[in-house]
Tab-separated table of C-alpha atoms in Angstrom:
chain	number	residue	atom	x	y	z
Q	1	UNK	CA	13.321	16.164	16.935
Q	2	UNK	CA	12.840	12.675	18.363
Q	3	UNK	CA	14.925	9.776	17.080
Q	4	UNK	CA	14.773	6.111	18.127
Q	5	UNK	CA	17.409	3.508	17.291
Q	6	UNK	CA	16.711	-0.242	17.477
Q	7	UNK	CA	18.618	-3.311	16.348
Q	8	UNK	CA	16.705	-5.705	14.066
Q	9	UNK	CA	17.513	-9.000	12.381
Q	10	UNK	CA	17.161	-11.347	15.330
Q	11	UNK	CA	14.045	-13.350	16.149
Q	12	UNK	CA	12.244	-13.120	19.410
Q	13	UNK	CA	13.922	-10.121	20.915
Q	14	UNK	CA	12.108	-8.011	23.412
Q	15	UNK	CA	8.783	-7.617	21.666
Q	16	UNK	CA	8.067	-4.144	23.094
Q	17	UNK	CA	10.933	-2.412	21.299
Q	18	UNK	CA	8.606	-1.132	18.545
Q	19	UNK	CA	5.883	0.027	20.944
Q	20	UNK	CA	7.751	3.263	21.649
Q	21	UNK	CA	8.173	3.964	17.925
Q	22	UNK	CA	4.495	3.217	17.194
Q	23	UNK	CA	3.426	5.481	20.059
Q	24	UNK	CA	5.698	8.296	18.834
Q	25	UNK	CA	4.377	8.008	15.256
Q	26	UNK	CA	0.717	7.695	16.229
Q	27	UNK	CA	0.900	10.674	18.589
Q	28	UNK	CA	2.071	12.962	15.764
Q	29	UNK	CA	-0.349	15.549	14.382
Q	30	UNK	CA	-0.041	14.608	10.698
Q	31	UNK	CA	-2.336	17.399	9.463
Q	32	UNK	CA	-0.075	19.932	11.177
Q	33	UNK	CA	2.924	18.253	9.551
Q	34	UNK	CA	1.251	18.519	6.145
Q	35	UNK	CA	0.511	22.212	6.737
Q	36	UNK	CA	4.170	22.689	7.685
Q	37	UNK	CA	5.143	21.011	4.454
Q	38	UNK	CA	2.822	23.382	2.567
Q	39	UNK	CA	1.375	20.922	0.102
Q	40	UNK	CA	-1.605	19.026	1.393
Q	41	UNK	CA	-2.325	17.197	-1.890
Q	42	UNK	CA	-0.798	13.688	-1.589
Q	43	UNK	CA	1.858	13.029	-4.241
Q	44	UNK	CA	1.269	10.141	-6.669
Q	45	UNK	CA	1.970	6.850	-4.928
Q	46	UNK	CA	5.437	5.468	-5.688
Q	47	UNK	CA	5.954	1.713	-5.745
Q	48	UNK	CA	9.093	0.179	-4.277
O	1	UNK	CA	8.438	-8.442	63.153
O	2	UNK	CA	12.043	-7.919	62.050
O	3	UNK	CA	12.765	-11.661	62.126
O	4	UNK	CA	9.532	-12.322	60.224
O	5	UNK	CA	10.638	-9.782	57.599
O	6	UNK	CA	14.089	-11.372	57.353
O	7	UNK	CA	12.462	-14.716	56.613
O	8	UNK	CA	10.257	-13.137	53.901
O	9	UNK	CA	13.244	-11.437	52.235
O	10	UNK	CA	15.235	-14.665	52.117
O	11	UNK	CA	12.240	-16.474	50.555
O	12	UNK	CA	12.018	-13.703	47.917
O	13	UNK	CA	15.710	-14.129	47.248
O	14	UNK	CA	15.191	-17.854	46.531
O	15	UNK	CA	12.201	-17.066	44.283
O	16	UNK	CA	14.287	-14.547	42.331
O	17	UNK	CA	17.155	-17.020	41.868
O	18	UNK	CA	14.681	-19.614	40.575
O	19	UNK	CA	13.281	-17.101	38.059
O	20	UNK	CA	16.808	-16.214	36.891
O	21	UNK	CA	17.514	-19.902	36.295
O	22	UNK	CA	14.246	-20.429	34.367
O	23	UNK	CA	14.839	-17.309	32.232
O	24	UNK	CA	18.307	-18.435	31.187
O	25	UNK	CA	16.964	-21.962	30.466
O	26	UNK	CA	14.153	-20.477	28.360
O	27	UNK	CA	16.549	-18.284	26.400
O	28	UNK	CA	18.712	-21.325	25.659
O	29	UNK	CA	15.687	-23.422	24.628
O	30	UNK	CA	14.473	-20.637	22.299
O	31	UNK	CA	17.894	-20.269	20.712
O	32	UNK	CA	18.203	-24.042	20.146
O	33	UNK	CA	14.664	-24.069	18.708
O	34	UNK	CA	15.311	-21.306	16.178
O	35	UNK	CA	18.734	-22.682	15.218
O	36	UNK	CA	17.420	-26.218	14.546
O	37	UNK	CA	17.667	-26.752	10.773
O	38	UNK	CA	14.207	-28.330	10.455
O	39	UNK	CA	12.589	-25.534	12.460
O	40	UNK	CA	14.512	-22.987	10.375
O	41	UNK	CA	12.923	-24.454	7.266
O	42	UNK	CA	9.429	-24.632	8.783
O	43	UNK	CA	9.614	-21.274	10.578
O	44	UNK	CA	7.759	-19.178	8.013
O	45	UNK	CA	4.519	-17.298	7.556
O	46	UNK	CA	2.589	-16.789	4.316
O	47	UNK	CA	1.600	-13.451	2.828
O	48	UNK	CA	-2.019	-14.284	3.613
O	49	UNK	CA	-1.093	-14.724	7.288
O	50	UNK	CA	0.333	-11.189	7.299
O	51	UNK	CA	-2.714	-9.770	5.532
O	52	UNK	CA	-4.941	-11.330	8.184
O	53	UNK	CA	-3.086	-9.518	10.960
O	54	UNK	CA	-3.362	-5.931	9.657
O	55	UNK	CA	-6.538	-3.870	10.019
O	56	UNK	CA	-7.834	-2.678	7.569
O	57	UNK	CA	-6.495	-5.543	5.419
O	58	UNK	CA	-5.940	-3.356	2.325
O	59	UNK	CA	-3.001	-1.503	3.867
O	60	UNK	CA	0.484	-1.412	2.408
O	61	UNK	CA	2.466	-4.150	4.198
O	62	UNK	CA	6.218	-3.835	3.777
O	63	UNK	CA	8.282	-6.829	4.879
O	64	UNK	CA	11.889	-6.331	6.009
O	65	UNK	CA	14.249	-9.287	6.388
O	66	UNK	CA	17.561	-8.041	7.737
O	67	UNK	CA	20.820	-9.701	8.843
O	68	UNK	CA	21.535	-9.684	12.621
O	69	UNK	CA	22.552	-6.370	14.220
O	70	UNK	CA	21.028	-4.261	11.467
O	71	UNK	CA	20.467	-0.752	12.836
O	72	UNK	CA	17.036	0.812	12.316
O	73	UNK	CA	16.707	4.530	13.066
O	74	UNK	CA	13.298	6.175	13.162
O	75	UNK	CA	13.540	9.946	13.175
O	76	UNK	CA	11.057	12.783	12.979
O	77	UNK	CA	12.442	15.381	10.594
O	78	UNK	CA	10.295	18.467	9.880
O	79	UNK	CA	8.535	16.582	7.089
O	80	UNK	CA	6.888	13.222	7.662
O	81	UNK	CA	8.887	10.397	9.247
O	82	UNK	CA	12.143	8.865	8.194
O	83	UNK	CA	13.238	5.243	8.681
O	84	UNK	CA	16.811	4.341	7.877
O	85	UNK	CA	18.237	0.803	7.817
O	86	UNK	CA	21.986	0.107	7.952
O	87	UNK	CA	23.434	-3.398	7.788
O	88	UNK	CA	27.074	-4.416	8.220
O	89	UNK	CA	26.369	-8.155	7.829
O	90	UNK	CA	25.053	-8.369	4.300
O	91	UNK	CA	22.167	-7.096	2.165
O	92	UNK	CA	18.705	-6.294	3.528
O	93	UNK	CA	15.622	-7.714	1.829
O	94	UNK	CA	12.636	-5.379	1.554
O	95	UNK	CA	9.466	-6.230	-0.344
O	96	UNK	CA	5.783	-5.407	-0.379
O	97	UNK	CA	3.314	-8.083	0.604
O	98	UNK	CA	0.949	-8.450	-2.373
O	99	UNK	CA	-2.687	-7.422	-1.776
O	100	UNK	CA	-4.179	-10.621	-3.167
E	1	UNK	CA	13.479	0.355	63.787
E	2	UNK	CA	15.981	1.761	61.239
E	3	UNK	CA	17.111	-1.760	60.246
E	4	UNK	CA	13.486	-2.796	59.954
E	5	UNK	CA	12.763	0.103	57.583
E	6	UNK	CA	15.830	-0.753	55.453
E	7	UNK	CA	14.688	-4.350	55.216
E	8	UNK	CA	11.206	-3.194	54.221
E	9	UNK	CA	12.783	-1.219	51.331
E	10	UNK	CA	14.865	-4.242	50.353
E	11	UNK	CA	11.710	-6.364	50.279
E	12	UNK	CA	9.888	-3.872	47.990
E	13	UNK	CA	12.867	-3.802	45.588
E	14	UNK	CA	12.964	-7.607	45.419
E	15	UNK	CA	9.208	-7.806	44.846
E	16	UNK	CA	9.539	-5.329	41.910
E	17	UNK	CA	12.456	-7.284	40.382
E	18	UNK	CA	10.525	-10.554	40.737
E	19	UNK	CA	7.513	-8.971	39.017
E	20	UNK	CA	9.671	-7.829	36.081
E	21	UNK	CA	11.482	-11.182	35.783
E	22	UNK	CA	8.183	-13.065	35.895
E	23	UNK	CA	6.794	-11.036	32.995
E	24	UNK	CA	10.084	-11.543	31.101
E	25	UNK	CA	9.795	-15.321	31.655
E	26	UNK	CA	6.136	-15.295	30.554
E	27	UNK	CA	7.111	-13.467	27.334
E	28	UNK	CA	9.796	-16.089	26.637
E	29	UNK	CA	7.262	-18.880	27.253
E	30	UNK	CA	4.802	-17.206	24.836
E	31	UNK	CA	7.533	-16.962	22.200
E	32	UNK	CA	8.466	-20.606	22.625
E	33	UNK	CA	4.817	-21.739	22.344
E	34	UNK	CA	4.158	-19.485	19.330
E	35	UNK	CA	7.214	-20.668	17.422
E	36	UNK	CA	6.599	-24.376	18.089
E	37	UNK	CA	2.933	-23.942	17.127
E	38	UNK	CA	3.917	-22.242	13.858
E	39	UNK	CA	6.356	-25.043	12.971
E	40	UNK	CA	3.721	-27.693	13.746
E	41	UNK	CA	1.095	-25.868	11.657
E	42	UNK	CA	3.425	-25.582	8.656
E	43	UNK	CA	4.516	-29.212	9.058
E	44	UNK	CA	0.854	-30.342	9.057
E	45	UNK	CA	0.038	-28.137	6.031
E	46	UNK	CA	2.983	-29.481	4.057
E	47	UNK	CA	2.108	-33.063	5.011
E	48	UNK	CA	-1.505	-32.626	3.852
E	49	UNK	CA	-0.619	-30.805	0.634
E	50	UNK	CA	2.322	-33.181	0.086
E	51	UNK	CA	4.414	-30.279	-1.281
E	52	UNK	CA	6.260	-27.390	0.334
E	53	UNK	CA	4.735	-23.971	-0.494
E	54	UNK	CA	6.156	-22.140	-3.531
E	55	UNK	CA	9.347	-20.278	-2.390
E	56	UNK	CA	7.990	-16.829	-3.307
E	57	UNK	CA	4.883	-17.223	-1.166
E	58	UNK	CA	6.478	-17.615	2.275
E	59	UNK	CA	8.349	-15.224	4.532
E	60	UNK	CA	11.018	-16.885	6.616
E	61	UNK	CA	11.529	-15.748	10.216
E	62	UNK	CA	13.084	-13.425	11.429
E	63	UNK	CA	11.346	-10.491	9.816
E	64	UNK	CA	9.616	-7.251	10.733
E	65	UNK	CA	6.732	-5.556	8.965
E	66	UNK	CA	5.811	-1.920	8.436
E	67	UNK	CA	2.153	-1.361	7.649
E	68	UNK	CA	0.638	1.931	6.570
E	69	UNK	CA	-2.446	3.316	4.856
E	70	UNK	CA	-2.736	2.465	1.172
E	71	UNK	CA	-2.574	6.209	0.273
E	72	UNK	CA	0.717	6.793	2.067
E	73	UNK	CA	3.548	8.018	-0.133
E	74	UNK	CA	6.798	6.204	0.637
E	75	UNK	CA	9.956	7.656	-0.864
E	76	UNK	CA	12.632	4.987	-0.808
E	77	UNK	CA	16.385	5.226	-1.494
E	78	UNK	CA	18.504	2.079	-1.634
E	79	UNK	CA	22.294	1.763	-1.734
E	80	UNK	CA	23.657	-0.364	-4.571
E	81	UNK	CA	24.777	-3.128	-2.186
E	82	UNK	CA	21.304	-3.149	-0.528
E	83	UNK	CA	22.924	-2.596	2.872
E	84	UNK	CA	21.389	0.841	3.385
E	85	UNK	CA	17.797	1.951	2.936
E	86	UNK	CA	16.159	5.289	3.591
E	87	UNK	CA	12.367	5.587	3.687
E	88	UNK	CA	10.380	8.813	3.962
E	89	UNK	CA	6.736	8.389	4.947
E	90	UNK	CA	4.207	11.181	4.596
E	91	UNK	CA	1.679	9.382	6.776
E	92	UNK	CA	1.389	7.245	9.901
E	93	UNK	CA	2.782	3.735	9.939
E	94	UNK	CA	3.246	0.879	12.432
E	95	UNK	CA	6.220	-1.432	12.896
E	96	UNK	CA	5.769	-4.970	14.259
E	97	UNK	CA	8.199	-7.818	14.731
E	98	UNK	CA	7.644	-11.473	13.886
E	99	UNK	CA	6.631	-12.533	17.384
E	100	UNK	CA	3.908	-9.876	17.458
E	101	UNK	CA	2.623	-11.201	14.121
E	102	UNK	CA	2.634	-14.800	15.436
E	103	UNK	CA	0.592	-13.681	18.455
E	104	UNK	CA	-1.904	-11.946	16.149
E	105	UNK	CA	-2.080	-15.134	14.096
E	106	UNK	CA	-3.169	-16.925	17.282
E	107	UNK	CA	0.026	-18.973	17.514
E	108	UNK	CA	0.352	-18.259	21.256
E	109	UNK	CA	-3.115	-19.792	21.804
E	110	UNK	CA	-4.661	-16.730	23.415
E	111	UNK	CA	-2.429	-16.946	26.499
E	112	UNK	CA	-1.425	-13.297	26.059
E	113	UNK	CA	-4.902	-11.802	25.836
E	114	UNK	CA	-7.261	-13.728	28.024
E	115	UNK	CA	-8.740	-16.045	25.441
E	116	UNK	CA	-7.015	-19.313	26.294
E	117	UNK	CA	-9.555	-22.157	26.163
E	118	UNK	CA	-9.041	-25.321	28.237
E	119	UNK	CA	-8.217	-27.200	24.992
E	120	UNK	CA	-5.623	-24.576	24.049
E	121	UNK	CA	-4.199	-24.726	27.582
E	122	UNK	CA	-3.625	-28.477	27.176
E	123	UNK	CA	-1.874	-27.850	23.821
E	124	UNK	CA	0.218	-25.025	25.302
E	125	UNK	CA	1.361	-27.182	28.219
E	126	UNK	CA	2.382	-29.942	25.803
E	127	UNK	CA	4.667	-27.446	24.024
E	128	UNK	CA	6.780	-26.470	27.065
E	129	UNK	CA	9.060	-28.393	29.438
E	130	UNK	CA	7.484	-29.662	32.708
E	131	UNK	CA	9.301	-27.016	34.753
E	132	UNK	CA	7.328	-24.303	32.933
E	133	UNK	CA	3.874	-25.901	32.977
E	134	UNK	CA	2.845	-24.175	36.194
E	135	UNK	CA	3.661	-20.796	34.624
E	136	UNK	CA	1.526	-21.616	31.564
E	137	UNK	CA	-1.378	-22.595	33.829
E	138	UNK	CA	-0.858	-19.408	35.811
E	139	UNK	CA	-0.896	-17.307	32.633
E	140	UNK	CA	-4.081	-18.981	31.409
E	141	UNK	CA	-5.774	-18.643	34.784
E	142	UNK	CA	-4.515	-15.112	35.245
E	143	UNK	CA	-5.846	-13.936	31.890
E	144	UNK	CA	-9.070	-15.897	32.283
E	145	UNK	CA	-9.704	-14.091	35.543
E	146	UNK	CA	-12.324	-11.360	35.052
E	147	UNK	CA	-10.413	-8.070	34.853
E	148	UNK	CA	-10.707	-6.118	38.166
């Protein structure tokens, strides 16, 4: 399983550090993931 | 041709040194800028600014304000995606940007 | 001939390092312009409204945002001292840092994406030291050039 570690909390770091994460997440087949999880019905939204 | 090439390489060396000097100057300027107390106070965005930058605008926008050197780990367990935040320099602020 | 070939390799390596350092310098210049522009905008807003914005309505730099579809389920666990968070997302999301947001807000005057008008170029040059002006002009001209 892929895992990416970045340090946050400072302004104006190298702005491309999240590009890799966004590419990894967007390239995932979410429908396949849902099938793997078994339940396709989305659970009720939880608020923070 | 060899002498011509030697001259080119030494010019490139000067150009690289100049870039190194400008990069370190720029880093210093940026640090002084963000550490200036007035700029610290005026260095903010509004929720509406954030809303205007996401497409479609009705998404969930979670804002994370973390102390320096906070570690963010994004991992892909079997289910969904997991993001963990760990700070050793104080509490992390997380809040949702209101829709309106 | 062997020395010539070695020097050729050395030249290619230097050219590659110069290319990387130039794009690093251009990113730093963009960040400097964006931040100064943001401060000036907020200063002008506060001067015209004569009051600072209500504390709850602004987000101080530095920050990052995570945006995701409104139907995404986010399970969140928080430690009592708020030093550890664990989020589980069941849907796609994107993470962006503050400088990316400032660029999207137009604070870097279009220098990064080919939409820098002559007026914006004049403003951008006024926001950087003289030694960097030629790089700002180069960025504006470079992005204004029709893509090959």
